[in-house]
């Protein structure tokens, strides 16, 4: 189930990186996942991705991962400042991955950790993607957190909207097979 918590200092609900990614990807998926309809864990595609991720960066994650619920960063590196690193199996949703990393940067900065930026690793394609962070990004992240709260306050999930990602989504049958 997606995790949320109330920050006593600012009285704001914070979310996991997965929830932020799903907000940008599909609001129905965000709702289903957050309400505990955890079909993601049964998805072979998701499991395959996790296995690849674990083998690709197992050592780094064990040594240098950062976990402060609800945020779990794959690993941090210090090179001209602190940099967030995230490992992804597929580069087909790079924009969504970028928002997830921007959320981690926003979260860590808010805790007083001076994060310079982020890097997303795509071990399957031997590529990396640099992630920067601007004041406008901070504003958009805060807007997204408000959007997540609004989606999760609904008694019903948003209706399904068929897009090119649906075929690979663990909720496909739930959304489209009658
Ligand atoms: S199948 Fe499509 S509409 Fe349904 S949750 Fe997944 S991405 Fe969203």
PDB file of C-alpha atoms and ligand atoms in Angstrom:
ATOM      1  CA  UNK A   1       0.000   0.000   0.000  1.00  0.00           C
ATOM      2  CA  UNK A   2       1.276   3.517  -0.721  1.00  0.00           C
ATOM      3  CA  UNK A   3       2.559   5.217   2.366  1.00  0.00           C
ATOM      4  CA  UNK A   4       1.741   8.686   3.554  1.00  0.00           C
ATOM      5  CA  UNK A   5       2.700  10.551   6.644  1.00  0.00           C
ATOM      6  CA  UNK A   6       1.948  13.819   8.310  1.00  0.00           C
ATOM      7  CA  UNK A   7       4.878  16.156   8.780  1.00  0.00           C
ATOM      8  CA  UNK A   8       4.493  17.728  12.198  1.00  0.00           C
ATOM      9  CA  UNK A   9       6.586  20.756  11.237  1.00  0.00           C
ATOM     10  CA  UNK A  10       4.506  21.811   8.255  1.00  0.00           C
ATOM     11  CA  UNK A  11       1.348  19.778   8.769  1.00  0.00           C
ATOM     12  CA  UNK A  12       1.577  18.394   5.245  1.00  0.00           C
ATOM     13  CA  UNK A  13       1.018  14.900   3.987  1.00  0.00           C
ATOM     14  CA  UNK A  14       4.040  13.541   2.154  1.00  0.00           C
ATOM     15  CA  UNK A  15       4.092  10.713  -0.347  1.00  0.00           C
ATOM     16  CA  UNK A  16       6.408   8.049  -1.719  1.00  0.00           C
ATOM     17  CA  UNK A  17       8.375   8.546  -4.918  1.00  0.00           C
ATOM     18  CA  UNK A  18       6.209   5.879  -6.544  1.00  0.00           C
ATOM     19  CA  UNK A  19       3.055   7.844  -5.747  1.00  0.00           C
ATOM     20  CA  UNK A  20       4.558  11.010  -7.238  1.00  0.00           C
ATOM     21  CA  UNK A  21       5.568   9.079 -10.378  1.00  0.00           C
ATOM     22  CA  UNK A  22       2.068   7.596 -10.697  1.00  0.00           C
ATOM     23  CA  UNK A  23       0.505  11.042 -10.326  1.00  0.00           C
ATOM     24  CA  UNK A  24       2.339  12.146 -13.464  1.00  0.00           C
ATOM     25  CA  UNK A  25       1.758   8.815 -15.211  1.00  0.00           C
ATOM     26  CA  UNK A  26      -1.902   8.013 -14.512  1.00  0.00           C
ATOM     27  CA  UNK A  27      -4.118   9.343 -11.734  1.00  0.00           C
ATOM     28  CA  UNK A  28      -6.233   6.188 -11.727  1.00  0.00           C
ATOM     29  CA  UNK A  29      -3.095   4.099 -11.172  1.00  0.00           C
ATOM     30  CA  UNK A  30      -2.127   6.441  -8.327  1.00  0.00           C
ATOM     31  CA  UNK A  31      -5.501   5.933  -6.670  1.00  0.00           C
ATOM     32  CA  UNK A  32      -5.560   2.121  -7.081  1.00  0.00           C
ATOM     33  CA  UNK A  33      -1.992   1.730  -5.828  1.00  0.00           C
ATOM     34  CA  UNK A  34      -2.421   4.093  -2.884  1.00  0.00           C
ATOM     35  CA  UNK A  35      -5.626   2.424  -1.734  1.00  0.00           C
ATOM     36  CA  UNK A  36      -3.817  -0.887  -1.472  1.00  0.00           C
ATOM     37  CA  UNK A  37      -4.864  -2.550  -4.684  1.00  0.00           C
ATOM     38  CA  UNK A  38      -1.260  -3.650  -4.985  1.00  0.00           C
ATOM     39  CA  UNK A  39      -1.351  -5.508  -8.253  1.00  0.00           C
ATOM     40  CA  UNK A  40       2.086  -4.108  -9.052  1.00  0.00           C
ATOM     41  CA  UNK A  41       3.737  -6.762  -6.922  1.00  0.00           C
ATOM     42  CA  UNK A  42       2.211  -9.521  -9.033  1.00  0.00           C
ATOM     43  CA  UNK A  43       3.311  -8.062 -12.330  1.00  0.00           C
ATOM     44  CA  UNK A  44       6.020 -10.093 -14.056  1.00  0.00           C
ATOM     45  CA  UNK A  45       7.273  -6.969 -15.812  1.00  0.00           C
ATOM     46  CA  UNK A  46       7.693  -5.159 -12.520  1.00  0.00           C
ATOM     47  CA  UNK A  47       9.415  -8.171 -10.944  1.00  0.00           C
ATOM     48  CA  UNK A  48      11.788  -8.494 -13.884  1.00  0.00           C
ATOM     49  CA  UNK A  49      12.678  -4.833 -13.558  1.00  0.00           C
ATOM     50  CA  UNK A  50      13.369  -5.225  -9.865  1.00  0.00           C
ATOM     51  CA  UNK A  51      15.695  -8.190 -10.492  1.00  0.00           C
ATOM     52  CA  UNK A  52      17.614  -6.218 -13.120  1.00  0.00           C
ATOM     53  CA  UNK A  53      17.878  -3.216 -10.823  1.00  0.00           C
ATOM     54  CA  UNK A  54      19.114  -5.336  -7.938  1.00  0.00           C
ATOM     55  CA  UNK A  55      21.865  -6.968  -9.986  1.00  0.00           C
ATOM     56  CA  UNK A  56      22.890  -3.764 -11.719  1.00  0.00           C
ATOM     57  CA  UNK A  57      23.476  -1.649  -8.639  1.00  0.00           C
ATOM     58  CA  UNK A  58      23.277  -4.025  -5.698  1.00  0.00           C
ATOM     59  CA  UNK A  59      26.556  -2.914  -4.127  1.00  0.00           C
ATOM     60  CA  UNK A  60      25.846   0.812  -4.377  1.00  0.00           C
ATOM     61  CA  UNK A  61      22.375   0.469  -2.939  1.00  0.00           C
ATOM     62  CA  UNK A  62      23.589  -1.532   0.044  1.00  0.00           C
ATOM     63  CA  UNK A  63      26.331   0.913   0.857  1.00  0.00           C
ATOM     64  CA  UNK A  64      24.892   4.258   0.035  1.00  0.00           C
ATOM     65  CA  UNK A  65      21.098   4.055  -0.114  1.00  0.00           C
ATOM     66  CA  UNK A  66      19.075   6.700   1.676  1.00  0.00           C
ATOM     67  CA  UNK A  67      15.856   5.848   3.425  1.00  0.00           C
ATOM     68  CA  UNK A  68      13.730   8.274   5.358  1.00  0.00           C
ATOM     69  CA  UNK A  69      10.145   7.127   5.014  1.00  0.00           C
ATOM     70  CA  UNK A  70       8.289   7.875   2.832  1.00  0.00           C
ATOM     71  CA  UNK A  71      11.309   8.503   0.597  1.00  0.00           C
ATOM     72  CA  UNK A  72      13.775   5.778  -0.440  1.00  0.00           C
ATOM     73  CA  UNK A  73      16.555   6.952  -2.699  1.00  0.00           C
ATOM     74  CA  UNK A  74      18.518   4.219  -4.516  1.00  0.00           C
ATOM     75  CA  UNK A  75      21.854   5.792  -3.660  1.00  0.00           C
ATOM     76  CA  UNK A  76      23.578   9.103  -3.051  1.00  0.00           C
ATOM     77  CA  UNK A  77      26.976  10.238  -4.298  1.00  0.00           C
ATOM     78  CA  UNK A  78      29.007  13.287  -3.348  1.00  0.00           C
ATOM     79  CA  UNK A  79      30.727  14.911  -6.292  1.00  0.00           C
ATOM     80  CA  UNK A  80      30.727  18.722  -6.294  1.00  0.00           C
ATOM     81  CA  UNK A  81      27.736  18.395  -3.958  1.00  0.00           C
ATOM     82  CA  UNK A  82      25.249  15.661  -3.087  1.00  0.00           C
ATOM     83  CA  UNK A  83      23.612  13.917  -6.042  1.00  0.00           C
ATOM     84  CA  UNK A  84      20.551  11.615  -5.949  1.00  0.00           C
ATOM     85  CA  UNK A  85      20.843   8.452  -8.067  1.00  0.00           C
ATOM     86  CA  UNK A  86      17.881   6.401  -9.229  1.00  0.00           C
ATOM     87  CA  UNK A  87      17.952   3.143 -11.237  1.00  0.00           C
ATOM     88  CA  UNK A  88      15.218   2.344 -13.771  1.00  0.00           C
ATOM     89  CA  UNK A  89      14.675  -0.652 -15.997  1.00  0.00           C
ATOM     90  CA  UNK A  90      13.097   1.106 -18.947  1.00  0.00           C
ATOM     91  CA  UNK A  91      13.716   4.479 -20.514  1.00  0.00           C
ATOM     92  CA  UNK A  92      10.192   4.660 -21.953  1.00  0.00           C
ATOM     93  CA  UNK A  93       8.925   6.966 -19.190  1.00  0.00           C
ATOM     94  CA  UNK A  94      11.883   9.256 -18.710  1.00  0.00           C
ATOM     95  CA  UNK A  95       9.818  12.327 -17.965  1.00  0.00           C
ATOM     96  CA  UNK A  96       7.989  10.536 -15.146  1.00  0.00           C
ATOM     97  CA  UNK A  97      11.279   9.233 -13.724  1.00  0.00           C
ATOM     98  CA  UNK A  98      12.590  12.785 -13.818  1.00  0.00           C
ATOM     99  CA  UNK A  99       9.674  14.018 -11.688  1.00  0.00           C
ATOM    100  CA  UNK A 100      10.272  11.238  -9.186  1.00  0.00           C
ATOM    101  CA  UNK A 101      13.913  12.299  -8.814  1.00  0.00           C
ATOM    102  CA  UNK A 102      12.920  15.971  -8.604  1.00  0.00           C
ATOM    103  CA  UNK A 103      10.605  15.001  -5.741  1.00  0.00           C
ATOM    104  CA  UNK A 104      13.506  13.334  -3.925  1.00  0.00           C
ATOM    105  CA  UNK A 105      15.632  16.453  -4.439  1.00  0.00           C
ATOM    106  CA  UNK A 106      12.778  18.658  -3.185  1.00  0.00           C
ATOM    107  CA  UNK A 107      12.266  16.380  -0.165  1.00  0.00           C
ATOM    108  CA  UNK A 108      15.954  16.266   0.824  1.00  0.00           C
ATOM    109  CA  UNK A 109      16.423  20.014   0.371  1.00  0.00           C
ATOM    110  CA  UNK A 110      13.405  20.569   2.556  1.00  0.00           C
ATOM    111  CA  UNK A 111      15.160  18.544   5.258  1.00  0.00           C
ATOM    112  CA  UNK A 112      18.151  20.860   4.977  1.00  0.00           C
ATOM    113  CA  UNK A 113      20.291  18.540   2.814  1.00  0.00           C
ATOM    114  CA  UNK A 114      21.878  20.551   0.023  1.00  0.00           C
ATOM    115  CA  UNK A 115      21.299  18.313  -2.990  1.00  0.00           C
ATOM    116  CA  UNK A 116      22.814  19.576  -6.241  1.00  0.00           C
ATOM    117  CA  UNK A 117      20.841  17.416  -8.669  1.00  0.00           C
ATOM    118  CA  UNK A 118      20.126  13.874  -9.750  1.00  0.00           C
ATOM    119  CA  UNK A 119      21.126  11.128 -12.175  1.00  0.00           C
ATOM    120  CA  UNK A 120      18.822   8.421 -13.535  1.00  0.00           C
ATOM    121  CA  UNK A 121      20.514   5.173 -14.591  1.00  0.00           C
ATOM    122  CA  UNK A 122      19.133   2.950 -17.328  1.00  0.00           C
ATOM    123  CA  UNK A 123      21.363  -0.142 -17.085  1.00  0.00           C
ATOM    124  CA  UNK A 124      19.559  -1.960 -19.896  1.00  0.00           C
ATOM    125  CA  UNK A 125      20.493   0.708 -22.392  1.00  0.00           C
ATOM    126  CA  UNK A 126      23.760   1.736 -20.692  1.00  0.00           C
ATOM    127  CA  UNK A 127      22.516   5.312 -20.425  1.00  0.00           C
ATOM    128  CA  UNK A 128      22.230   7.949 -17.751  1.00  0.00           C
ATOM    129  CA  UNK A 129      20.110  11.110 -17.609  1.00  0.00           C
ATOM    130  CA  UNK A 130      21.048  14.184 -15.604  1.00  0.00           C
ATOM    131  CA  UNK A 131      18.294  15.871 -13.570  1.00  0.00           C
ATOM    132  CA  UNK A 132      18.478  19.519 -12.592  1.00  0.00           C
ATOM    133  CA  UNK A 133      16.233  21.345 -10.133  1.00  0.00           C
ATOM    134  CA  UNK A 134      14.915  24.910 -10.383  1.00  0.00           C
ATOM    135  CA  UNK A 135      12.605  27.069  -8.229  1.00  0.00           C
ATOM    136  CA  UNK A 136       9.907  26.399 -10.848  1.00  0.00           C
ATOM    137  CA  UNK A 137      10.397  22.645 -10.313  1.00  0.00           C
ATOM    138  CA  UNK A 138       9.870  23.171  -6.568  1.00  0.00           C
ATOM    139  CA  UNK A 139       6.618  24.988  -7.301  1.00  0.00           C
ATOM    140  CA  UNK A 140       5.435  22.205  -9.645  1.00  0.00           C
ATOM    141  CA  UNK A 141       6.300  19.496  -7.103  1.00  0.00           C
ATOM    142  CA  UNK A 142       4.288  21.285  -4.420  1.00  0.00           C
ATOM    143  CA  UNK A 143       1.410  21.653  -6.876  1.00  0.00           C
ATOM    144  CA  UNK A 144       1.636  17.912  -7.631  1.00  0.00           C
ATOM    145  CA  UNK A 145       1.489  17.035  -3.915  1.00  0.00           C
ATOM    146  CA  UNK A 146      -1.737  19.034  -3.690  1.00  0.00           C
ATOM    147  CA  UNK A 147      -2.987  17.165  -6.761  1.00  0.00           C
ATOM    148  CA  UNK A 148      -2.176  13.798  -5.167  1.00  0.00           C
ATOM    149  CA  UNK A 149      -4.082  14.750  -2.026  1.00  0.00           C
ATOM    150  CA  UNK A 150      -7.067  15.697  -4.160  1.00  0.00           C
ATOM    151  CA  UNK A 151      -7.032  12.423  -6.152  1.00  0.00           C
ATOM    152  CA  UNK A 152      -6.740  10.328  -2.980  1.00  0.00           C
ATOM    153  CA  UNK A 153      -9.607  12.160  -1.312  1.00  0.00           C
ATOM    154  CA  UNK A 154     -11.974  10.812  -3.966  1.00  0.00           C
ATOM    155  CA  UNK A 155     -14.199   7.882  -2.931  1.00  0.00           C
ATOM    156  CA  UNK A 156     -13.829   6.312  -6.378  1.00  0.00           C
ATOM    157  CA  UNK A 157     -10.814   5.996  -8.680  1.00  0.00           C
ATOM    158  CA  UNK A 158     -10.665   8.373 -11.657  1.00  0.00           C
ATOM    159  CA  UNK A 159     -12.062   6.668 -14.795  1.00  0.00           C
ATOM    160  CA  UNK A 160      -9.579   4.744 -16.996  1.00  0.00           C
ATOM    161  CA  UNK A 161      -8.075   6.646 -19.903  1.00  0.00           C
ATOM    162  CA  UNK A 162      -6.451   4.419 -22.485  1.00  0.00           C
ATOM    163  CA  UNK A 163      -2.891   5.481 -23.338  1.00  0.00           C
ATOM    164  CA  UNK A 164       0.155   3.758 -24.806  1.00  0.00           C
ATOM    165  CA  UNK A 165       1.336   2.717 -21.325  1.00  0.00           C
ATOM    166  CA  UNK A 166      -1.840   0.785 -20.467  1.00  0.00           C
ATOM    167  CA  UNK A 167      -0.827  -2.479 -22.192  1.00  0.00           C
ATOM    168  CA  UNK A 168       2.153  -2.864 -19.865  1.00  0.00           C
ATOM    169  CA  UNK A 169       0.337  -1.686 -16.752  1.00  0.00           C
ATOM    170  CA  UNK A 170      -0.391  -4.226 -14.019  1.00  0.00           C
ATOM    171  CA  UNK A 171      -3.915  -2.775 -13.745  1.00  0.00           C
ATOM    172  CA  UNK A 172      -4.789  -3.298 -17.424  1.00  0.00           C
ATOM    173  CA  UNK A 173      -7.295  -6.088 -16.852  1.00  0.00           C
ATOM    174  CA  UNK A 174      -8.750  -4.218 -13.904  1.00  0.00           C
ATOM    175  CA  UNK A 175      -9.357  -1.185 -16.146  1.00  0.00           C
ATOM    176  CA  UNK A 176     -10.324  -2.619 -19.514  1.00  0.00           C
ATOM    177  CA  UNK A 177     -11.308  -6.307 -19.365  1.00  0.00           C
ATOM    178  CA  UNK A 178     -14.986  -6.729 -18.531  1.00  0.00           C
TER     179      UNK A 178
HETATM  180  S1  LIG B   1      -4.300   0.399 -17.347  1.00  0.00           S
HETATM  181 FE1  LIG B   1      -4.034   2.520 -18.070  1.00  0.00          FE
HETATM  182  S2  LIG B   1      -5.805   3.627 -17.193  1.00  0.00           S
HETATM  183 FE2  LIG B   1      -5.581   1.707 -16.044  1.00  0.00          FE
HETATM  184  S3  LIG B   1      -4.329   2.238 -14.276  1.00  0.00           S
HETATM  185 FE3  LIG B   1      -2.952   1.449 -15.851  1.00  0.00          FE
HETATM  186  S4  LIG B   1      -2.219   3.255 -16.943  1.00  0.00           S
HETATM  187 FE4  LIG B   1      -4.038   3.876 -15.775  1.00  0.00          FE
END
